[in-house]
XYZ file of C-alpha atoms in Angstrom:
715
model
C -274.661 112.066 46.831
C -275.426 110.701 50.546
C -273.935 107.188 51.325
C -277.513 106.222 52.193
C -278.436 106.935 48.252
C -275.444 104.718 47.357
C -276.274 102.150 49.776
C -279.797 101.721 48.389
C -278.393 101.787 44.790
C -275.779 98.592 45.379
C -278.730 97.034 47.146
C -281.536 97.289 44.741
C -278.546 96.536 41.876
C -277.507 93.498 43.910
C -281.199 92.039 44.465
C -281.643 92.563 40.891
C -278.635 90.866 39.924
C -279.235 87.855 42.052
C -283.000 87.426 40.796
C -281.665 87.760 37.235
C -279.580 84.877 37.709
C -281.895 82.804 38.925
C -284.275 83.808 35.932
C -281.825 83.330 33.386
C -280.811 79.743 34.679
C -284.506 79.036 34.089
C -285.252 80.867 31.141
C -282.019 78.922 28.761
C -283.826 75.905 29.739
C -286.594 76.248 28.017
C -286.471 74.526 24.551
C -288.291 78.007 22.668
C -285.216 80.075 24.151
C -282.582 78.020 22.786
C -282.580 80.285 19.683
C -281.642 83.162 22.144
C -279.364 81.614 24.865
C -277.873 78.763 23.239
C -277.842 79.118 19.303
C -274.073 77.957 18.600
C -275.625 74.688 20.720
C -278.369 74.387 18.710
C -276.935 74.660 15.409
C -273.676 72.256 16.638
C -276.640 70.065 17.957
C -275.207 69.821 21.177
C -278.082 71.469 23.107
C -280.201 68.655 24.944
C -283.598 68.338 25.145
C -284.816 68.079 28.545
C -287.620 65.689 29.060
C -288.013 66.358 32.779
C -290.415 69.268 32.716
C -289.467 69.779 36.382
C -285.921 70.724 36.019
C -286.653 73.102 33.852
C -288.014 75.365 36.263
C -285.256 74.363 39.418
C -282.662 77.471 39.068
C -278.801 76.115 38.735
C -275.778 77.623 38.324
C -273.836 74.789 36.638
C -273.818 77.431 33.441
C -271.312 79.405 35.735
C -269.048 76.831 36.284
C -269.322 75.420 32.300
C -268.662 79.252 31.426
C -265.633 79.784 33.695
C -264.463 76.091 32.945
C -262.957 76.106 28.981
C -259.600 77.181 28.708
C -257.789 79.831 26.532
C -256.761 77.175 23.322
C -260.405 76.269 23.341
C -261.610 79.564 23.384
C -259.220 80.347 20.140
C -260.992 76.922 18.836
C -264.471 78.319 18.908
C -264.233 82.491 19.001
C -260.911 82.749 17.428
C -258.217 85.140 17.925
C -260.719 88.066 18.375
C -262.744 86.172 21.327
C -259.571 85.828 22.962
C -258.186 89.246 22.808
C -261.532 90.508 24.211
C -261.451 88.118 27.014
C -257.825 89.360 27.806
C -258.925 92.397 28.299
C -261.228 91.972 30.399
C -258.558 89.887 32.398
C -255.917 92.573 32.493
C -258.754 94.780 33.909
C -258.936 92.182 36.750
C -255.552 92.445 37.425
C -254.974 95.840 37.639
C -258.013 96.678 39.938
C -256.902 93.921 42.022
C -253.920 95.398 42.658
C -255.237 98.959 42.777
C -258.055 97.906 44.709
C -255.967 96.213 47.612
C -253.787 100.050 47.467
C -256.905 102.159 47.223
C -259.093 100.439 49.637
C -256.939 99.336 52.108
C -254.013 102.595 51.953
C -256.023 105.390 50.529
C -259.505 104.983 51.620
C -258.767 105.234 55.577
C -256.212 108.361 54.526
C -258.839 110.008 53.136
C -261.622 108.951 55.754
C -259.704 110.754 58.581
C -258.865 113.857 56.949
C -260.371 116.988 58.012
C -260.814 119.423 55.288
C -264.869 118.692 55.526
C -266.048 119.652 58.674
C -269.803 118.524 59.049
C -269.088 114.874 59.547
C -271.576 112.647 61.669
C -269.777 109.716 62.797
C -272.871 108.392 64.502
C -274.676 108.104 61.316
C -272.046 107.411 58.596
C -275.158 106.823 56.255
C -275.948 110.746 56.468
C -272.755 111.676 55.601
C -271.813 112.553 51.601
C -269.145 110.326 49.967
C -266.826 113.334 49.459
C -265.994 112.219 52.942
C -264.307 109.023 51.113
C -262.622 111.441 48.669
C -259.251 113.170 48.562
C -261.318 116.277 48.806
C -261.408 115.637 52.443
C -257.638 116.033 52.791
C -256.403 119.874 53.604
C -253.870 122.091 51.613
C -250.442 120.628 52.297
C -251.511 117.830 54.324
C -248.559 115.346 54.260
C -251.472 112.643 53.906
C -251.206 113.384 50.293
C -247.617 111.862 49.518
C -249.594 108.227 50.333
C -251.621 109.131 47.042
C -248.176 110.095 45.354
C -246.551 107.039 45.926
C -249.763 104.964 44.981
C -249.874 106.499 41.529
C -246.437 105.968 40.874
C -246.631 102.285 41.836
C -249.936 101.560 39.616
C -248.471 103.422 36.859
C -245.777 100.999 36.597
C -247.963 98.015 37.680
C -250.153 98.833 34.598
C -246.939 99.447 31.724
C -245.557 96.004 32.829
C -249.081 94.463 32.433
C -249.528 96.275 29.312
C -246.264 95.424 27.703
C -246.479 91.485 28.808
C -249.823 91.653 27.126
C -248.890 93.494 23.879
C -246.068 90.874 23.302
C -248.265 87.711 24.787
C -250.800 88.847 21.778
C -248.311 89.390 19.382
C -247.144 85.740 20.023
C -250.345 84.263 19.812
C -251.179 86.210 16.858
C -248.257 84.221 15.200
C -249.529 81.382 16.741
C -252.665 81.558 15.240
C -251.495 82.177 11.908
C -249.250 78.798 12.197
C -252.395 77.005 13.197
C -255.043 77.996 10.945
C -255.815 76.468 7.650
C -254.687 77.957 4.637
C -257.055 81.344 3.915
C -257.304 83.067 0.551
C -256.865 86.271 1.954
C -253.217 85.000 3.229
C -252.073 84.597 -0.928
C -254.150 87.677 -2.331
C -253.873 91.645 -2.161
C -256.193 94.257 -3.465
C -254.487 96.304 -6.205
C -255.962 99.920 -7.076
C -255.741 102.507 -9.555
C -254.728 100.153 -12.414
C -253.546 102.210 -15.411
C -255.701 102.790 -18.559
C -254.325 101.012 -21.649
C -255.299 101.676 -25.040
C -257.167 98.871 -26.640
C -256.756 96.526 -23.124
C -259.569 95.449 -20.262
C -258.381 96.046 -17.090
C -258.323 92.285 -16.878
C -255.487 92.171 -19.660
C -253.690 94.915 -18.294
C -253.707 93.468 -15.018
C -253.105 90.011 -16.208
C -249.827 91.408 -18.796
C -248.406 93.523 -15.762
C -248.078 90.970 -12.869
C -247.051 88.277 -15.805
C -244.474 90.475 -16.501
C -243.369 91.726 -12.653
C -244.156 88.647 -10.738
C -243.747 85.898 -13.223
C -242.652 82.934 -10.557
C -245.281 83.381 -8.101
C -248.169 85.177 -10.105
C -251.196 82.833 -10.147
C -254.555 84.946 -11.080
C -256.933 87.715 -10.901
C -260.509 88.811 -10.429
C -261.370 92.156 -11.754
C -264.388 94.154 -9.561
C -267.105 95.329 -11.554
C -270.329 97.842 -10.991
C -272.771 95.585 -9.052
C -274.122 97.783 -6.797
C -277.992 97.878 -8.366
C -277.060 93.911 -9.316
C -276.475 93.054 -5.597
C -279.952 94.716 -4.600
C -281.962 92.271 -6.627
C -279.791 89.417 -6.074
C -280.237 89.266 -2.386
C -284.354 90.419 -2.456
C -284.130 87.422 -4.858
C -282.461 85.244 -2.297
C -284.621 86.761 0.460
C -288.095 85.936 -1.480
C -286.453 82.437 -2.040
C -285.726 81.459 1.449
C -288.720 82.694 2.731
C -290.983 80.562 0.203
C -289.095 77.530 0.468
C -289.029 77.571 4.354
C -292.836 78.123 4.382
C -292.931 74.987 1.887
C -291.132 73.037 4.603
C -292.621 74.095 7.418
C -296.536 73.471 6.295
C -296.677 72.379 2.702
C -300.258 72.750 2.704
C -300.556 75.883 4.604
C -299.271 77.986 1.034
C -302.252 76.163 -1.258
C -304.943 77.029 1.488
C -304.298 80.667 2.403
C -303.834 82.680 -1.003
C -302.004 86.067 -0.375
C -304.095 88.985 -1.398
C -302.013 89.946 -4.491
C -302.520 86.952 -6.318
C -305.209 86.321 -8.753
C -307.820 83.693 -8.428
C -306.664 81.693 -11.489
C -303.511 81.799 -10.076
C -302.160 79.584 -6.863
C -299.320 80.682 -4.899
C -297.304 77.627 -6.210
C -297.423 79.240 -9.706
C -296.952 82.638 -8.404
C -294.293 82.604 -6.749
C -292.609 80.326 -9.393
C -293.070 83.008 -11.993
C -291.490 85.914 -9.784
C -288.440 83.742 -9.397
C -288.374 83.237 -12.944
C -288.673 86.886 -13.665
C -286.177 87.463 -11.189
C -283.454 84.765 -13.141
C -284.197 86.580 -16.293
C -283.436 90.168 -14.786
C -280.235 88.958 -12.768
C -278.890 87.151 -16.027
C -279.237 90.433 -18.061
C -278.265 92.157 -14.895
C -274.916 90.382 -14.649
C -274.585 90.631 -18.827
C -274.654 94.091 -18.313
C -272.585 94.789 -15.526
C -269.578 92.361 -17.208
C -269.374 94.610 -20.486
C -266.272 96.319 -21.030
C -266.776 99.892 -19.691
C -268.544 98.374 -16.147
C -265.110 97.936 -14.174
C -263.731 99.078 -11.192
C -259.659 99.996 -11.858
C -259.134 97.371 -8.887
C -258.737 93.649 -8.797
C -258.194 91.126 -6.374
C -254.736 89.462 -7.481
C -253.587 86.044 -5.840
C -250.211 84.399 -6.041
C -249.054 80.943 -5.706
C -247.367 81.279 -2.115
C -248.046 83.827 1.024
C -244.355 85.248 0.574
C -245.118 86.335 -2.927
C -248.036 87.761 -2.174
C -246.347 89.492 0.957
C -243.530 90.788 -1.571
C -246.112 92.339 -3.964
C -247.838 93.858 -1.056
C -244.934 95.828 0.150
C -243.328 96.772 -2.726
C -243.842 99.786 -4.743
C -245.085 98.812 -8.201
C -244.747 101.435 -10.384
C -242.597 104.474 -10.685
C -245.410 106.285 -10.635
C -246.504 106.243 -7.149
C -250.185 106.900 -7.524
C -250.650 103.797 -9.852
C -251.163 99.644 -8.730
C -251.468 100.919 -5.341
C -251.959 97.538 -3.080
C -253.051 97.092 0.157
C -254.062 93.409 1.979
C -257.556 91.575 1.015
C -259.682 91.044 3.739
C -261.318 87.328 3.693
C -263.512 86.748 0.969
C -267.045 86.876 3.379
C -265.571 89.683 5.305
C -265.234 91.719 1.858
C -267.712 95.122 1.796
C -268.473 95.341 -2.068
C -270.659 98.361 -2.248
C -267.573 100.970 -1.883
C -265.596 99.419 -4.704
C -267.773 101.390 -6.745
C -267.106 104.720 -5.693
C -264.763 107.130 -6.915
C -261.952 108.348 -5.036
C -263.688 111.862 -5.121
C -266.565 110.423 -3.472
C -264.628 108.480 -0.951
C -262.680 112.207 -0.158
C -266.146 113.908 0.446
C -267.548 110.463 2.061
C -265.189 111.122 4.832
C -265.664 114.323 5.284
C -268.975 113.996 5.669
C -268.826 111.571 8.205
C -266.479 113.426 10.265
C -269.078 116.513 10.449
C -272.003 113.635 11.184
C -269.921 112.220 14.225
C -269.811 116.091 15.259
C -273.155 116.948 15.097
C -273.913 113.696 16.910
C -271.411 114.480 19.836
C -273.133 117.999 20.006
C -276.669 116.436 20.093
C -275.536 114.123 22.591
C -274.781 117.213 25.399
C -279.103 117.301 25.644
C -279.300 114.268 27.912
C -275.807 114.521 29.532
C -277.366 117.906 30.581
C -280.539 116.381 31.845
C -278.355 114.172 33.650
C -276.260 116.633 35.604
C -279.745 118.749 36.351
C -281.488 115.226 37.978
C -278.423 115.141 40.043
C -278.913 118.637 41.647
C -282.298 118.624 43.807
C -282.039 122.448 44.626
C -282.259 123.257 40.841
C -284.839 120.807 39.860
C -286.648 122.580 42.699
C -286.139 125.975 41.457
C -286.751 125.576 37.887
C -289.925 122.998 39.052
C -291.506 124.320 42.497
C -294.213 122.115 41.770
C -291.920 118.983 42.759
C -290.835 120.183 45.982
C -292.885 118.195 48.108
C -292.368 114.615 46.173
C -288.589 115.541 46.052
C -288.754 116.130 49.661
C -289.220 112.375 50.606
C -286.307 110.522 50.883
C -287.020 107.644 49.034
C -287.586 109.262 45.819
C -284.215 111.872 46.590
C -282.101 108.537 46.229
C -283.892 107.286 43.537
C -283.608 110.415 41.646
C -280.103 111.385 42.192
C -278.427 107.662 42.496
C -280.091 105.763 39.933
C -282.301 107.793 37.198
C -279.274 109.609 35.844
C -276.974 106.608 35.137
C -280.174 105.085 33.893
C -280.713 107.989 31.064
C -277.467 108.419 30.222
C -277.382 104.349 29.560
C -280.532 104.389 27.337
C -278.921 107.157 25.714
C -275.633 105.209 24.767
C -277.446 102.285 23.330
C -277.739 104.258 20.191
C -274.644 105.250 19.538
C -273.252 101.810 18.227
C -275.528 101.074 15.843
C -274.933 104.862 14.642
C -271.285 104.675 14.228
C -271.452 101.188 12.453
C -273.271 103.298 10.029
C -271.509 105.808 9.284
C -268.834 104.106 8.951
C -269.792 101.955 6.502
C -269.586 105.018 4.130
C -266.145 106.108 5.002
C -264.576 103.952 2.236
C -263.942 100.624 3.916
C -263.646 97.221 2.022
C -264.250 94.849 4.326
C -267.209 94.492 7.548
C -263.710 93.898 10.064
C -262.539 97.521 9.074
C -265.915 99.049 9.171
C -266.274 97.434 13.180
C -262.917 98.386 13.857
C -263.640 102.083 12.455
C -266.888 102.596 14.643
C -265.473 101.036 17.848
C -262.592 103.807 17.773
C -265.297 105.976 17.111
C -267.667 104.853 20.128
C -264.303 104.619 22.236
C -263.824 108.428 21.844
C -267.329 109.156 21.789
C -268.181 107.650 25.065
C -264.944 109.332 26.900
C -266.316 112.556 25.249
C -269.738 112.845 26.074
C -269.816 110.913 29.153
C -266.840 111.556 31.192
C -265.509 115.178 29.939
C -269.092 116.554 29.509
C -270.117 115.331 32.715
C -267.334 116.438 34.639
C -268.029 119.594 33.163
C -271.263 120.016 34.005
C -271.889 123.597 32.468
C -273.159 124.772 29.558
C -271.793 124.247 26.010
C -270.367 127.293 26.354
C -268.703 126.280 29.422
C -267.366 123.520 27.785
C -266.071 124.954 25.073
C -264.193 127.882 27.161
C -262.467 124.874 28.687
C -260.682 123.797 25.550
C -259.914 127.482 24.766
C -258.182 127.650 27.384
C -255.390 124.710 27.633
C -253.760 126.586 30.371
C -256.089 125.975 33.193
C -257.447 122.781 31.592
C -255.353 121.011 34.732
C -256.584 123.011 37.399
C -260.133 122.783 36.042
C -259.821 118.908 35.813
C -258.644 118.588 39.352
C -261.635 120.438 40.749
C -264.042 118.954 38.315
C -263.155 115.708 38.223
C -263.606 114.681 42.157
C -266.864 116.621 42.369
C -268.289 113.991 39.950
C -266.766 111.080 41.902
C -270.444 110.276 43.319
C -272.141 110.366 39.987
C -269.392 107.882 38.643
C -270.143 105.160 41.352
C -273.513 105.551 40.879
C -272.725 104.733 37.101
C -270.338 101.725 37.886
C -272.631 100.497 40.292
C -276.145 101.148 37.960
C -274.991 101.132 34.460
C -271.918 98.760 34.789
C -273.598 96.132 36.345
C -277.291 96.187 34.692
C -275.267 96.279 31.311
C -273.610 92.991 31.830
C -277.200 91.660 32.919
C -278.422 93.086 29.960
C -275.801 91.147 27.487
C -276.673 88.065 29.472
C -280.479 87.972 28.778
C -280.064 89.195 25.140
C -283.298 91.745 25.907
C -283.803 92.669 22.270
C -283.383 89.459 20.850
C -285.173 87.593 23.546
C -288.392 90.039 22.852
C -288.299 89.782 19.347
C -288.155 86.038 19.351
C -291.482 86.081 21.975
C -293.246 88.295 19.840
C -292.711 85.572 16.455
C -293.456 82.772 18.580
C -296.976 84.500 19.991
C -298.009 85.799 16.558
C -296.671 82.839 14.187
C -294.560 79.847 14.703
C -292.034 79.417 12.212
C -289.643 77.035 11.469
C -287.010 79.334 9.297
C -283.604 78.945 10.081
C -281.687 81.675 11.890
C -278.199 82.766 12.111
C -276.121 82.631 15.163
C -274.827 86.121 15.740
C -271.421 87.399 15.755
C -269.728 89.251 18.529
C -270.316 92.739 17.875
C -266.660 94.293 19.487
C -267.674 97.995 18.710
C -270.402 98.033 21.187
C -268.840 96.430 23.847
C -265.338 96.791 23.553
C -265.650 100.737 24.341
C -267.802 99.860 27.203
C -265.091 97.685 29.247
C -262.620 99.785 28.148
C -264.600 103.248 29.660
C -264.731 101.365 32.932
C -261.266 100.712 32.987
C -260.786 104.243 32.403
C -262.840 105.618 35.568
C -261.271 103.127 37.569
C -257.532 104.204 36.556
C -259.094 107.828 36.865
C -260.892 107.755 39.863
C -258.607 105.023 42.162
C -256.812 107.613 43.865
C -259.412 110.188 44.080
C -261.982 108.604 45.384
C -260.882 104.396 45.951
C -264.453 103.973 46.934
C -265.515 103.239 43.104
C -263.208 100.078 42.799
C -264.359 97.265 44.511
C -267.713 98.109 42.522
C -265.479 98.594 39.384
C -264.059 95.362 40.335
C -267.313 93.629 40.670
C -268.020 94.486 36.996
C -265.333 93.131 35.327
C -265.906 89.931 37.412
C -269.611 89.954 35.904
C -268.450 90.888 32.458
C -265.808 87.743 32.933
C -268.154 84.873 33.555
C -270.857 86.492 31.345
C -268.838 87.029 28.152
C -266.940 83.839 28.412
C -270.561 82.103 28.498
C -271.734 84.331 25.654
C -268.594 83.338 23.609
C -269.370 79.634 24.137
C -273.068 79.395 23.998
C -274.428 82.376 21.787
C -271.817 84.091 19.359
C -269.909 82.673 16.993
C -267.151 84.413 14.896
C -267.963 85.767 11.329
C -264.822 86.869 10.436
C -261.230 87.238 12.329
C -258.885 90.103 12.527
C -256.153 88.699 14.034
C -256.342 90.160 17.193
C -256.207 93.770 15.528
C -258.647 95.289 18.519
C -255.577 94.797 20.827
C -253.367 97.904 19.457
C -256.555 99.866 20.625
C -257.054 98.689 23.731
C -253.277 99.534 24.476
C -253.627 102.798 23.196
C -256.711 103.656 25.074
C -255.476 102.475 28.324
C -252.494 104.615 28.060
C -254.347 107.562 27.345
C -256.254 106.480 30.529
C -252.707 107.183 32.324
C -251.803 110.312 31.051
C -255.336 111.637 31.992
C -254.846 110.381 35.541
C -251.541 112.075 35.270
C -252.517 114.887 34.354
C -255.611 115.270 37.404
C -252.461 114.485 39.812
C -250.555 117.470 38.165
C -253.688 119.399 38.513
C -254.515 118.287 42.242
C -251.150 118.434 43.626
C -250.615 122.292 42.508
C -254.128 123.223 43.907
C -253.019 121.498 47.365
C -249.667 123.717 47.321
C -247.306 120.545 46.902
C -244.898 122.054 45.075
C -241.762 119.306 45.267
C -245.112 116.493 44.487
C -246.144 118.775 41.199
C -242.628 118.531 39.949
C -241.744 115.085 40.362
C -245.063 114.080 38.956
C -244.348 115.683 35.442
C -241.791 113.487 34.237
C -244.443 110.468 34.833
C -246.311 111.015 31.950
C -243.588 111.721 29.686
C -242.215 108.101 30.670
C -245.593 106.776 30.107
C -245.966 107.933 26.517
C -242.140 107.267 25.669
C -242.741 103.249 27.027
C -245.811 103.707 24.762
C -244.154 104.515 21.837
C -241.281 101.929 22.470
C -244.520 99.005 22.333
C -245.380 101.077 19.213
C -241.869 100.315 17.743
C -241.530 96.723 19.623
C -244.783 95.203 18.963
C -246.976 97.043 16.045
C -244.530 95.207 13.379
C -246.298 92.037 14.146
C -249.559 93.490 13.777
C -248.722 95.055 10.659
C -247.519 92.315 8.674
C -246.306 88.996 9.023
C -242.613 88.508 9.278
C -240.964 86.540 6.119
C -239.609 83.813 8.239
C -243.333 83.148 9.237
C -244.379 83.183 5.680
C -241.959 81.203 4.125
C -242.099 78.447 6.720
C -245.920 78.051 6.241
C -245.316 78.016 2.421
C -242.643 75.156 2.718
C -244.993 73.177 5.019
C -247.888 73.728 1.988
C -245.888 72.285 -0.179
C -246.318 68.453 1.260
C -249.817 69.400 1.844
C -251.912 66.776 -0.204
C -254.870 69.885 -0.377
C -253.407 72.337 -1.878
C -254.159 71.574 -4.874
C -257.661 71.901 -4.383
C -257.341 75.085 -2.342
C -255.723 76.654 -5.258
C -258.605 75.990 -7.375
C -261.023 77.553 -4.729
C -258.695 80.499 -4.679
C -259.186 81.593 -8.799
C -262.662 81.644 -7.649
C -262.874 82.643 -3.932
C -262.771 86.909 -4.703
C -265.778 86.678 -7.125
C -268.654 89.072 -6.345
C -271.487 87.174 -5.241
C -273.598 89.346 -7.241
C -271.894 87.809 -10.209
C -272.086 84.413 -9.039
C -274.499 81.929 -10.934
C -278.078 81.782 -9.240
C -280.857 79.345 -10.244
C -284.472 80.206 -8.262
C -286.644 77.933 -10.348
C -287.539 74.492 -9.929
C -287.906 72.866 -13.083
C -284.586 70.649 -12.379
C -282.856 71.560 -9.297
C -284.330 73.760 -6.107
C -281.087 75.014 -5.083
C -279.399 78.202 -5.345
C -276.351 77.035 -6.681
C -277.412 75.228 -9.839
C -275.469 76.869 -12.621
C -277.424 80.329 -14.158
C -274.299 81.633 -16.205
C -271.787 79.334 -18.316
C -269.047 81.458 -17.680
C -266.737 80.397 -15.191
C -263.504 82.431 -15.656
C -261.191 83.931 -13.391
C -262.746 87.321 -14.426
C -265.595 88.414 -13.496
């Protein structure tokens, strides 16, 4: 890519950013857009309806200041520890690339520019030169200036490792602080017990109750047996949707339903009567379904077991419960609203098969994604396009067209293709046997991270055929040398990728393009007053994206330091926009307690080791034997540092210390609200499909009126 193409791409995207910021500041002031841009404030009642219509169309940057202003404590109070961890990931990246940017732009970049490996350099018109003049490719073999890059690698590695240490320690302390400051939660007192052994003449409930009364008599409180409710749950969900739909229509316009009967109504029946009959029939079916799944033999040999103290639950969780290690298996219970109920009904064999099928599906998806990658690489090579499509020669000879095709279009195609990956990975992870939605999201996040690294970084770097990529893997001795050749060669593509994909991704997040379009279509077709839910943050979608740009910056900081200013600007935009989204848009649906940070830490360690491997291969190719040998200990020290952090900090993320649990338990003894909490804890993990429901309006038009008389702890 030429410098002129990069300048054009930067100019277009800079103007686009300014225009979209101005447009956003106007659109967010329109009352009909509050559901899209200010849903949290709209639900909380803090969004002000503007009476002055002129002020709605005057651009303002006050929203940037309001996003910058809240402290970390305020962010934790509104978005939880997961929101704080996400923003700490961005501030960590800002610190890294501010430090690396100073070294790269003011030290390494001048060294690269004044190298003499590339002989055809146009000093009169810099825009006509290739971007290779700014990379390490421009330095000769055995050039003494390569020692500058050697020193920069050690400096940046030490700086990143120090930051990772302090961040890991800080997030661990924040996790303990969040535990102390939060209200008592049911999952703190509850564990999940699987593989309950069968007993002759005893139900699962009786077996669980007898076992824990005998072995945990001082701390055991109650239990809830899990039933197979997959089919019943779909009926209940459909009934709730129908009830809410009718309820909102009646509230919006009571006369509308009477005047516009639907096609499937009989003429003798009114819409109100039809819906009432349908809901009464659903009540009856649900009642029969609940009685059926509650009968003996329909239980899953698992139960949620609750204790009187956090320490009691932790002791039961971490101690083997039986001489037979395959019985009474324990694991932490998720929050009640975080439970993913469908897979409790799956057998061990079904879960085992599903994991194999999902792994195979991920491999197929990875292979299929090579198609857009190959297409993207074809667009970056104009000579190949002219060879395969000779009728495009005249068009491709135009300077403006060639700059757009090589500088903007490839990144746009790759970005569009990547949009479908997070929802697919979330869908696949939901079939892996996870018991809670937060685990599904963490699993999907991990899949998306490695999918992105492989398909966007490695598949782009080794931009040959699939057989060539396979040959690289099958010949591990040559991997470092091939990386040292291929990675610098793709520097221009990834610089354009950061400018186009990185900047436009953050603006897409700000505008919430899909919800905005859906809201516009709904208003155009039929205005409704239906309730809307405040959307949760999709960490499995945004965390891998931010981490991938961090990987690009660390990998290319000494190869092509020209990328560093653009990556730093990306993180500045991300910092402003995501803070705005946490404050105004996203509401935490469940809390993992900062469990995303270990994933972030390990990805940054991988980025450092990858950078070290490329550097070793590069110095070997440049015939710098001493520098090559001196770099070999660096990835070893980095991996040892990672192992130290894992041993030092991961126990805090795995389980809370005993002193923390006992301190909270002592505090609860003087809390008068704990009596009510224990009463609610008995039924906190009751399956929503078995909860009492009432849809008909004969007595009380409510979803929470009693339908079943049973209120015992056994479900």
